[in-house]
């Protein structure tokens, strides 16, 4: 495998990195990594120039959690990823309600466009996005990022193993 052949790997969070739960993951005790996710992120860190998480978190818009809670949860997630040899360069989250008509909530590509502003060297056509929802796939499609859909049956770990074999 050629290292750093692709520029950027975008990952959705819930259902890709961690298990979905009923409602919203509000603290780290409710955050459970999917099987193999930590190892996968570590392997993919060596392959991609950067890894960026893009996640809808309307639990904030619903006032079920504060932005501070999410930031703290993410700092704990990052610590665990780094302990396992992985690196996440940036996390973008949309805190808005699905009814707010913001430009960042997936399937809209606002978070992807913002990432390109922040990292102009990102090349969408040499990037991948892994998500578990149609909205992830639509957001990627609208800016020309190749995407893959994962699930409980075909996880990030399964995708990573196939991808790195190529
Ligand atoms: Mg998801």
Coordinates of C-alpha atoms and ligand atoms in Angstrom, one line a residue:
X1 CA 0.0 0.0 0.0
X2 CA 1.2 3.5 -0.8
X3 CA 1.2 5.6 2.2
X4 CA -0.5 9.0 2.1
X5 CA -1.9 8.2 -1.4
X6 CA -5.2 9.9 -0.4
X7 CA -5.5 13.2 1.2
X8 CA -8.3 13.1 3.7
X9 CA -10.5 10.6 5.4
X10 CA -13.8 12.0 6.7
X11 CA -15.5 9.9 9.3
X12 CA -19.0 10.3 10.7
X13 CA -19.1 9.5 14.4
X14 CA -22.2 7.7 15.7
X15 CA -22.5 4.3 14.1
X16 CA -19.0 4.5 12.6
X17 CA -16.6 5.2 15.5
X18 CA -19.0 4.5 18.4
X19 CA -22.2 2.5 18.8
X20 CA -25.4 4.4 18.4
X21 CA -27.7 4.5 21.5
X22 CA -31.3 5.4 22.0
X23 CA -31.2 9.2 22.2
X24 CA -27.9 11.1 22.3
X25 CA -24.5 10.1 23.6
X26 CA -24.1 12.8 26.2
X27 CA -21.0 11.7 28.2
X28 CA -18.1 9.4 27.7
X29 CA -19.6 6.6 29.9
X30 CA -22.3 6.3 27.1
X31 CA -19.6 6.4 24.4
X32 CA -18.6 2.9 23.4
X33 CA -16.2 2.4 20.5
X34 CA -17.3 0.0 17.8
X35 CA -15.3 -3.2 17.7
X36 CA -12.1 -2.6 15.9
X37 CA -12.6 1.1 15.4
X38 CA -9.6 2.2 17.5
X39 CA -7.3 -0.2 15.6
X40 CA -8.8 0.9 12.3
X41 CA -8.2 4.6 13.0
X42 CA -4.7 3.8 14.0
X43 CA -4.1 2.0 10.7
X44 CA -5.8 4.7 8.6
X45 CA -3.8 7.4 10.3
X46 CA -0.7 6.0 8.6
X47 CA -2.5 6.0 5.2
X48 CA -4.2 9.3 5.1
X49 CA -2.7 12.8 5.4
X50 CA -5.5 13.7 7.8
X51 CA -8.6 12.3 9.5
X52 CA -11.5 14.6 10.1
X53 CA -14.8 13.8 11.9
X54 CA -18.0 15.4 10.7
X55 CA -20.9 14.8 13.0
X56 CA -24.5 16.0 13.4
X57 CA -25.2 16.6 17.1
X58 CA -28.7 18.1 17.4
X59 CA -28.8 17.0 21.0
X60 CA -27.3 20.4 21.6
X61 CA -30.0 22.2 19.6
X62 CA -32.5 20.3 21.6
X63 CA -30.8 21.5 24.8
X64 CA -30.3 17.9 26.0
X65 CA -26.6 18.6 26.3
X66 CA -24.3 21.6 26.3
X67 CA -21.6 22.3 23.7
X68 CA -19.1 22.0 26.6
X69 CA -20.3 18.5 27.3
X70 CA -19.7 17.5 23.7
X71 CA -16.3 19.1 23.6
X72 CA -15.3 17.3 26.8
X73 CA -16.6 14.0 25.4
X74 CA -14.6 14.6 22.2
X75 CA -11.5 15.3 24.2
X76 CA -11.9 12.0 26.0
X77 CA -12.5 10.2 22.7
X78 CA -9.4 11.8 21.1
X79 CA -7.3 10.7 24.1
X80 CA -8.4 7.1 23.7
X81 CA -7.7 7.3 19.9
X82 CA -4.2 8.7 20.5
X83 CA -3.5 6.1 23.2
X84 CA -4.2 3.5 20.5
X85 CA -1.9 5.2 18.0
X86 CA -4.4 7.1 15.9
X87 CA -4.8 10.7 15.2
X88 CA -7.8 12.9 14.4
X89 CA -6.9 16.3 13.0
X90 CA -10.2 18.0 13.5
X91 CA -13.8 17.5 14.5
X92 CA -16.6 19.4 13.0
X93 CA -20.1 19.2 14.6
X94 CA -23.4 20.6 13.7
X95 CA -25.3 21.5 16.9
X96 CA -28.4 22.7 15.1
X97 CA -31.9 21.2 15.0
X98 CA -33.0 19.4 11.9
X99 CA -35.7 22.0 11.5
X100 CA -33.3 24.9 11.7
X101 CA -32.4 24.9 8.0
X102 CA -28.7 25.5 8.7
X103 CA -26.1 24.9 6.1
X104 CA -24.0 22.5 8.1
X105 CA -26.3 19.7 9.1
X106 CA -25.7 16.6 6.8
X107 CA -26.9 15.9 4.2
X108 CA -25.8 19.5 3.5
X109 CA -22.1 19.7 2.9
X110 CA -21.4 22.8 5.1
X111 CA -18.9 21.0 7.4
X112 CA -17.1 19.5 4.5
X113 CA -16.8 22.9 2.8
X114 CA -15.6 24.4 6.1
X115 CA -12.9 21.8 6.3
X116 CA -11.7 22.8 2.9
X117 CA -11.5 26.4 4.0
X118 CA -9.5 25.4 7.1
X119 CA -7.3 23.0 5.2
X120 CA -7.0 24.3 1.6
X121 CA -4.8 21.4 0.7
X122 CA -7.7 19.0 1.0
X123 CA -8.6 17.5 -2.4
X124 CA -12.2 16.2 -2.3
X125 CA -11.6 13.9 -5.3
X126 CA -8.8 12.2 -3.4
X127 CA -10.7 11.9 -0.2
X128 CA -13.1 9.4 1.3
X129 CA -16.0 9.7 3.6
X130 CA -17.3 6.8 5.7
X131 CA -20.7 7.1 7.2
X132 CA -23.7 4.9 8.3
X133 CA -26.5 7.2 7.0
X134 CA -27.8 8.2 3.7
X135 CA -27.3 11.8 4.8
X136 CA -23.5 11.2 5.1
X137 CA -23.4 9.7 1.6
X138 CA -25.4 12.6 0.2
X139 CA -23.2 15.2 1.8
X140 CA -20.1 13.5 0.3
X141 CA -21.7 13.1 -3.1
X142 CA -22.6 16.8 -3.3
X143 CA -18.9 17.9 -3.1
X144 CA -17.4 15.0 -5.0
X145 CA -16.0 12.9 -2.2
X146 CA -16.1 9.1 -2.7
X147 CA -18.1 7.6 0.2
X148 CA -18.8 4.2 1.7
X149 CA -21.6 3.2 3.9
X150 CA -21.0 1.1 7.0
X151 CA -23.3 -0.7 9.4
X152 CA -23.3 -3.1 12.3
X153 CA -22.8 -5.9 9.8
X154 CA -20.1 -4.1 7.8
X155 CA -18.1 -1.9 10.1
X156 CA -15.3 0.6 9.8
X157 CA -13.0 -2.3 10.7
X158 CA -14.3 -4.4 7.8
X159 CA -14.0 -1.5 5.4
X160 CA -10.5 -0.7 6.6
X161 CA -9.3 -4.3 6.2
X162 CA -10.6 -4.4 2.6
X163 CA -9.3 -0.9 1.8
X164 CA -5.8 -1.6 3.0
X165 CA -5.6 -4.9 1.1
X166 CA -6.1 -3.0 -2.2
Ligands
LIG1 MG1 -24.0 8.2 12.0

